[in-house]
XYZ file of C-alpha atoms in Angstrom:
471
model
C 20.239 4.871 57.093
C 22.079 1.722 58.147
C 22.246 1.369 61.930
C 24.422 -1.178 63.761
C 22.768 -2.394 66.964
C 24.785 -4.334 69.518
C 22.936 -5.976 72.396
C 19.928 -6.630 70.161
C 18.773 -9.471 72.432
C 19.229 -7.402 75.591
C 16.734 -5.525 77.720
C 17.186 -2.133 75.986
C 18.233 -3.366 72.544
C 15.142 -5.518 72.086
C 12.938 -2.477 72.785
C 14.965 -0.035 70.700
C 14.951 -2.201 67.565
C 11.298 -1.644 66.528
C 11.681 2.105 67.173
C 14.638 2.315 64.790
C 12.782 0.333 62.137
C 9.729 2.585 62.552
C 12.002 5.572 61.905
C 12.806 4.075 58.521
C 16.255 2.692 59.249
C 17.771 -0.626 58.214
C 19.169 -2.246 61.348
C 22.119 -4.647 61.458
C 21.694 -6.629 64.686
C 24.839 -7.971 66.324
C 24.113 -11.015 68.487
C 26.325 -13.640 70.052
C 23.785 -16.418 69.636
C 21.351 -16.012 66.688
C 19.086 -18.730 68.099
C 18.273 -16.378 70.990
C 17.178 -13.654 68.582
C 13.447 -13.776 67.866
C 12.270 -10.408 66.504
C 8.668 -9.901 65.351
C 8.139 -11.091 61.771
C 7.066 -7.598 60.755
C 10.629 -6.362 61.380
C 12.443 -9.031 59.350
C 12.434 -7.181 55.978
C 14.315 -4.279 57.599
C 16.939 -6.089 59.654
C 20.080 -8.151 59.147
C 21.557 -10.480 61.750
C 25.279 -10.859 62.369
C 26.778 -13.437 64.720
C 29.324 -11.335 66.586
C 31.322 -11.741 69.783
C 32.919 -8.459 70.807
C 35.779 -10.352 72.447
C 36.512 -12.039 69.116
C 38.064 -9.418 66.848
C 37.844 -11.718 63.831
C 34.056 -11.996 64.147
C 33.831 -8.195 63.958
C 35.363 -8.195 60.487
C 31.953 -9.058 59.013
C 30.508 -5.696 60.085
C 29.582 -3.941 56.818
C 31.490 -0.793 55.927
C 28.369 1.129 54.895
C 26.896 1.641 58.379
C 25.983 5.220 59.284
C 25.593 4.960 63.059
C 26.000 2.371 65.809
C 24.632 1.678 69.284
C 26.865 0.176 71.965
C 24.427 -1.433 74.407
C 26.464 -4.316 75.810
C 27.765 -4.648 79.324
C 27.958 -7.161 82.141
C 27.973 -6.846 85.902
C 28.484 -10.491 86.724
C 29.852 -12.568 83.882
C 33.418 -12.803 85.172
C 35.759 -11.648 87.920
C 37.807 -10.021 85.161
C 34.893 -8.180 83.595
C 36.673 -4.797 83.781
C 39.411 -6.040 81.484
C 36.950 -7.930 79.290
C 34.646 -4.947 78.873
C 37.556 -2.694 77.985
C 38.792 -5.244 75.430
C 35.293 -5.474 73.932
C 35.186 -1.690 73.533
C 38.649 -1.682 71.969
C 37.722 -4.392 69.451
C 34.498 -2.564 68.628
C 36.290 0.753 68.121
C 38.929 -0.740 65.827
C 36.263 -2.513 63.769
C 34.181 0.658 63.364
C 37.223 2.655 62.301
C 37.125 0.608 59.088
C 33.581 1.745 58.302
C 31.977 5.041 57.280
C 30.142 5.349 60.622
C 29.351 8.921 61.689
C 28.048 8.473 65.228
C 28.236 5.920 68.031
C 25.742 6.077 70.906
C 26.719 4.438 74.192
C 24.374 3.837 77.135
C 26.472 4.051 80.286
C 25.951 4.651 83.996
C 26.049 7.942 85.900
C 29.658 8.415 86.996
C 29.808 11.795 88.745
C 31.379 10.699 92.042
C 35.134 10.673 92.685
C 34.980 7.162 94.149
C 33.075 4.731 91.917
C 32.029 1.118 92.258
C 33.828 -1.494 90.190
C 30.814 -1.697 87.900
C 30.547 2.073 87.294
C 34.296 2.388 86.900
C 34.120 -0.212 84.129
C 31.396 1.803 82.381
C 33.644 4.878 82.501
C 36.603 2.918 81.100
C 34.469 1.733 78.198
C 33.427 5.320 77.456
C 37.059 6.455 77.463
C 37.961 3.660 75.043
C 35.091 4.410 72.666
C 36.049 8.113 72.613
C 39.217 7.273 70.692
C 37.325 6.226 67.554
C 37.095 8.009 64.191
C 33.466 8.974 64.783
C 31.338 11.205 67.007
C 30.576 9.546 70.339
C 27.397 10.369 72.263
C 27.279 8.933 75.777
C 24.017 8.792 77.705
C 24.512 8.010 81.383
C 21.569 6.532 83.247
C 21.081 5.313 86.799
C 18.251 3.048 87.908
C 15.994 2.148 84.962
C 12.338 1.507 85.845
C 10.273 -0.552 83.420
C 8.495 -3.867 83.101
C 11.151 -6.572 83.201
C 14.069 -4.329 84.225
C 16.415 -5.713 86.880
C 15.860 -2.730 89.186
C 12.072 -2.901 88.884
C 11.947 -6.655 89.512
C 14.260 -6.453 92.531
C 12.211 -3.640 94.076
C 9.063 -5.617 93.350
C 10.452 -8.759 94.986
C 11.478 -6.893 98.131
C 8.263 -4.925 98.583
C 5.789 -7.668 97.740
C 7.503 -10.344 99.840
C 8.668 -8.453 102.917
C 6.164 -6.453 105.037
C 9.016 -5.511 107.391
C 12.581 -5.004 106.160
C 15.732 -4.828 108.231
C 17.905 -3.317 105.545
C 21.493 -2.109 105.085
C 22.346 1.579 105.390
C 22.918 2.001 101.639
C 19.127 2.242 101.343
C 19.617 5.906 102.289
C 21.770 6.556 99.200
C 20.205 8.978 96.711
C 19.552 8.148 93.073
C 17.553 9.503 90.128
C 15.532 6.677 88.560
C 14.409 6.979 84.956
C 11.564 5.252 83.111
C 12.586 2.912 80.315
C 10.320 4.811 77.882
C 12.401 7.940 78.486
C 15.651 5.996 78.008
C 14.379 4.839 74.621
C 13.326 8.388 73.700
C 16.802 9.725 74.486
C 18.506 6.930 72.542
C 16.325 7.301 69.461
C 16.161 11.115 69.359
C 19.910 11.513 69.887
C 20.561 9.587 66.670
C 22.166 11.912 64.069
C 21.549 14.951 66.302
C 24.717 17.028 65.759
C 24.130 18.985 68.966
C 24.996 15.864 70.997
C 28.068 14.789 69.004
C 31.226 14.248 71.092
C 29.378 14.878 74.360
C 28.280 12.989 77.470
C 24.953 13.571 79.201
C 23.278 12.342 82.368
C 19.700 11.189 81.857
C 17.341 10.774 84.790
C 13.698 11.010 85.781
C 11.888 13.887 87.449
C 12.493 12.628 91.015
C 15.568 12.303 93.219
C 14.919 9.593 95.800
C 16.735 7.354 98.236
C 16.440 3.620 97.654
C 14.316 3.485 100.806
C 11.959 6.094 99.343
C 11.784 4.083 96.134
C 10.748 0.959 98.037
C 8.126 2.845 100.039
C 6.914 4.582 96.870
C 6.477 1.210 95.218
C 4.521 -0.032 98.239
C 2.282 3.039 98.034
C 1.571 2.426 94.340
C 0.455 -1.132 95.192
C -1.526 -0.109 98.290
C 0.796 -2.057 100.583
C 1.913 -1.061 104.064
C 5.632 -1.594 104.550
C 8.083 -0.760 107.336
C 11.807 -0.392 106.631
C 14.550 -0.069 109.248
C 18.176 0.478 108.262
C 21.131 -0.879 110.216
C 24.761 0.215 109.846
C 26.073 -3.233 110.771
C 25.174 -5.079 107.563
C 28.372 -5.678 105.613
C 28.428 -5.665 101.791
C 28.600 -9.462 101.856
C 25.560 -9.747 104.118
C 23.723 -7.197 101.979
C 24.487 -9.225 98.864
C 23.178 -12.411 100.470
C 20.072 -10.488 101.577
C 19.338 -9.417 97.993
C 20.222 -12.831 96.577
C 17.868 -14.866 98.774
C 14.928 -12.470 98.789
C 14.944 -11.474 95.119
C 15.362 -13.224 91.775
C 18.839 -11.798 91.159
C 21.960 -13.939 90.918
C 24.581 -13.668 93.655
C 27.210 -12.072 91.410
C 24.696 -9.507 90.209
C 23.676 -8.852 93.813
C 27.319 -8.163 94.722
C 27.662 -5.720 91.811
C 24.411 -3.971 92.702
C 25.279 -3.570 96.386
C 28.679 -2.188 95.400
C 27.019 0.357 93.087
C 24.219 1.306 95.496
C 26.750 2.834 97.871
C 27.431 5.525 95.238
C 25.019 8.378 94.550
C 23.777 8.425 90.939
C 22.261 11.873 90.428
C 22.272 13.834 87.171
C 24.607 16.833 86.939
C 24.604 17.479 83.206
C 21.047 17.116 81.944
C 20.976 19.802 79.252
C 20.075 17.056 76.796
C 16.487 17.341 78.054
C 16.142 20.721 76.346
C 18.254 19.771 73.324
C 16.001 16.818 72.485
C 12.844 18.398 73.946
C 12.185 15.540 76.378
C 10.511 15.969 79.767
C 11.258 12.793 81.761
C 8.425 11.344 83.812
C 8.525 10.774 87.567
C 9.018 7.555 89.509
C 5.328 6.897 90.199
C 4.375 7.366 86.543
C 7.187 5.018 85.493
C 5.784 2.401 87.903
C 2.290 2.871 86.485
C 3.551 2.354 82.937
C 5.440 -0.777 84.008
C 2.393 -2.338 85.644
C 0.226 -1.435 82.660
C 2.525 -3.572 80.513
C 2.520 -6.382 83.069
C -1.253 -6.368 83.468
C -1.751 -6.524 79.691
C 0.928 -9.244 79.347
C 2.988 -7.035 77.018
C 6.458 -7.245 78.553
C 8.761 -6.781 75.563
C 12.001 -7.786 77.275
C 13.264 -8.870 80.677
C 16.679 -8.831 82.290
C 16.011 -12.436 83.371
C 16.268 -13.540 79.748
C 19.852 -12.268 79.529
C 22.730 -14.699 79.698
C 24.075 -13.268 82.948
C 20.911 -14.370 84.743
C 21.850 -18.005 84.138
C 24.863 -20.052 83.173
C 27.895 -18.237 81.827
C 28.867 -18.364 78.136
C 25.627 -20.161 77.332
C 24.836 -20.615 73.632
C 21.590 -22.335 72.745
C 23.211 -24.171 69.852
C 25.521 -25.913 72.345
C 22.609 -27.752 73.980
C 19.766 -27.961 71.484
C 20.683 -31.511 70.424
C 19.613 -33.649 73.379
C 22.162 -36.433 73.926
C 21.287 -40.081 74.483
C 24.585 -41.856 75.152
C 25.419 -42.126 78.851
C 22.174 -40.430 79.861
C 19.312 -41.262 82.188
C 15.843 -40.680 80.765
C 12.312 -40.540 82.062
C 9.951 -40.875 79.094
C 6.171 -40.732 79.459
C 3.507 -40.776 76.751
C -0.213 -40.188 76.613
C -2.808 -40.298 73.865
C -3.699 -36.659 73.281
C -7.238 -35.710 74.273
C -7.006 -32.284 72.623
C -3.885 -31.076 70.794
C -4.753 -27.402 71.176
C -5.501 -27.692 74.890
C -2.282 -29.673 75.453
C -0.250 -27.032 73.589
C -1.888 -24.293 75.621
C -0.999 -26.060 78.875
C 2.582 -26.639 77.758
C 3.058 -23.017 76.752
C 1.685 -21.784 80.110
C 3.956 -23.945 82.252
C 6.110 -22.413 84.976
C 6.084 -18.977 86.562
C 2.810 -18.127 88.276
C 1.126 -21.131 86.637
C 3.484 -23.558 88.353
C 4.521 -26.991 87.092
C 1.141 -28.716 87.424
C 2.278 -31.229 90.041
C 4.231 -31.031 93.275
C 4.795 -27.286 93.204
C 6.056 -27.413 96.789
C 8.814 -29.808 95.629
C 9.746 -27.480 92.752
C 9.910 -24.585 95.225
C 12.062 -26.650 97.598
C 14.404 -27.513 94.721
C 14.602 -23.821 93.840
C 15.477 -22.897 97.410
C 18.195 -25.562 97.518
C 19.525 -24.222 94.244
C 19.760 -20.737 95.768
C 21.681 -22.143 98.764
C 24.295 -23.483 96.365
C 24.515 -20.223 94.415
C 22.115 -21.135 91.605
C 19.386 -19.081 89.951
C 16.564 -20.550 92.040
C 12.935 -20.649 90.992
C 12.140 -16.914 91.255
C 12.977 -15.831 87.703
C 9.510 -16.858 86.571
C 8.727 -16.119 82.929
C 8.588 -12.944 80.837
C 5.237 -13.615 79.154
C 2.348 -15.568 80.655
C 1.298 -17.330 77.451
C 4.182 -17.282 74.950
C 7.691 -18.712 74.974
C 10.597 -18.139 72.594
C 14.114 -19.546 72.391
C 16.368 -17.825 74.911
C 13.640 -17.041 77.453
C 14.255 -17.767 81.122
C 11.624 -20.059 82.635
C 12.170 -20.404 86.384
C 15.447 -22.343 86.608
C 15.202 -23.507 82.987
C 16.234 -21.873 79.711
C 14.073 -22.258 76.616
C 16.132 -23.857 73.837
C 13.401 -24.471 71.291
C 9.767 -23.412 71.174
C 7.550 -24.117 68.164
C 3.879 -24.078 69.086
C 2.695 -25.068 65.613
C 4.972 -28.092 65.696
C 4.016 -28.777 69.318
C 7.553 -28.969 70.696
C 9.112 -27.213 73.686
C 12.663 -27.978 74.815
C 14.111 -26.678 78.084
C 17.635 -26.802 79.504
C 18.280 -26.694 83.259
C 20.281 -23.761 84.614
C 20.058 -24.934 88.216
C 23.146 -26.216 90.007
C 23.509 -29.869 89.021
C 26.222 -32.555 88.932
C 25.510 -32.858 85.220
C 23.190 -31.446 82.565
C 19.415 -31.798 82.267
C 16.806 -31.280 79.547
C 13.012 -31.359 79.717
C 11.118 -31.806 76.463
C 7.440 -31.767 75.566
C 6.428 -32.932 72.111
C 3.104 -33.646 70.430
C 3.593 -36.109 67.602
C 0.735 -37.687 65.697
C -1.804 -38.325 68.452
C 0.691 -38.686 71.287
C 1.993 -36.334 73.942
C 5.593 -37.268 74.734
C 7.298 -35.893 77.838
C 11.025 -36.628 78.209
C 13.348 -35.720 81.065
C 17.017 -36.319 80.182
C 19.947 -36.164 82.592
C 23.581 -36.499 81.574
C 25.470 -37.161 84.839
C 28.927 -35.847 85.576
C 30.877 -38.534 87.387
C 29.734 -40.673 90.305
C 28.078 -37.737 92.058
C 25.829 -37.216 89.055
C 24.677 -40.814 89.090
C 24.029 -40.705 92.825
C 21.986 -37.529 92.305
C 19.759 -39.187 89.696
C 18.985 -42.137 91.950
C 18.392 -39.829 94.925
C 15.682 -37.848 93.118
C 14.303 -40.810 91.149
C 11.592 -41.646 93.754
C 10.067 -38.196 93.159
C 9.898 -38.626 89.377
C 6.898 -40.915 89.427
C 4.928 -38.410 91.464
C 6.022 -35.230 89.641
C 6.404 -36.322 86.012
C 3.346 -38.579 85.997
C 1.221 -35.821 87.489
C 2.673 -33.238 85.098
C 1.856 -35.081 81.883
C -1.589 -35.993 83.200
C -2.373 -32.348 83.952
C -1.073 -31.173 80.572
C -3.310 -33.696 78.846
C -6.519 -32.598 80.628
């Protein structure tokens, strides 16, 4: 069967793709930026890539008419103040495009929306579902709450809070109840619901085996890591203060923190979970979901991470917009070394950032990350998805990977920190030379003043960095 997969570069889509291929399907992957799409080579014979923007109705005209089913896995909690209208328009464009095909079923992953008063984020999910229902196909909606898995936003935020704060003075929404679900169960529901007539034209809540408060989830995480933690809730923390609390302590962006705090005031507990018996799935509990997540982390097998999504960095970011490093009107810091060992240099380059640090002046990098957070940037806490490999589109602390070719020996990064301009950092091994180039394109006088203000640190940081890489 031909399956259309939207959100193929997203947290769920990237994990669902190999499952669909293993089931024998041909998958048409809709992506906004093909350069961010790096599926395993083993999948390539069974997939097709379409460059599609759901807000651009014309781009949707290239969707083939012979698709049999489609997954709608796109959403945003922070891309724009007008995201409710944008998400509804995306769903409308998608529905109209699919009405021109032979599609039988559309599967939509939404949020649990059982309360009368919903957050802005959950209300948008419900609006999208209502829009998709109008199509000439059978809609199956799976509504999930907190998803627990290696690289998921919820898991990483919980991890940040528990591992960094022995004592937490937290807002009262930590007492709100929810029903977390493991990402493996989410994928089972999505894959098994495909072409299952018993779930046509229906909506189902999907959740794990446990109903917990957010406070219980934090303490449960601490227990799984053998950490002692104390949490005290206060009724005086406003939503704004709560958002700042999440933003500065965790790796989330401020806009995402606002959306999360807004949603965490609403209970997300399953009411219609008959799909468990229909698809013969017994969801695992919270502790088992944590164990599975850490098993993936410990074996360095994180398939996807929310930090690699576009909403974790600059808005409307396409790799192709920045992959050609400019030279005119730019400041550059270029350093070269004769390569002692090409393989060792490549290994050091590909391990840079995250827990490995930046090889020189890590305290200065951390200070720059903290300053970035103060000005609403992404900061340095995003880390990296995989400890040893990098692919185009990956987040790498406050950088975004634009190009990564280990065989060629070239890694190109683009800065997503708050800057009065644009910055690139490139490592390249050519012939017997290691070339390290930092490029900054200033924006106005402030940009030029910024370059000269940080210039004294370049000699210390960049010289030490290239020396360490070339060890």
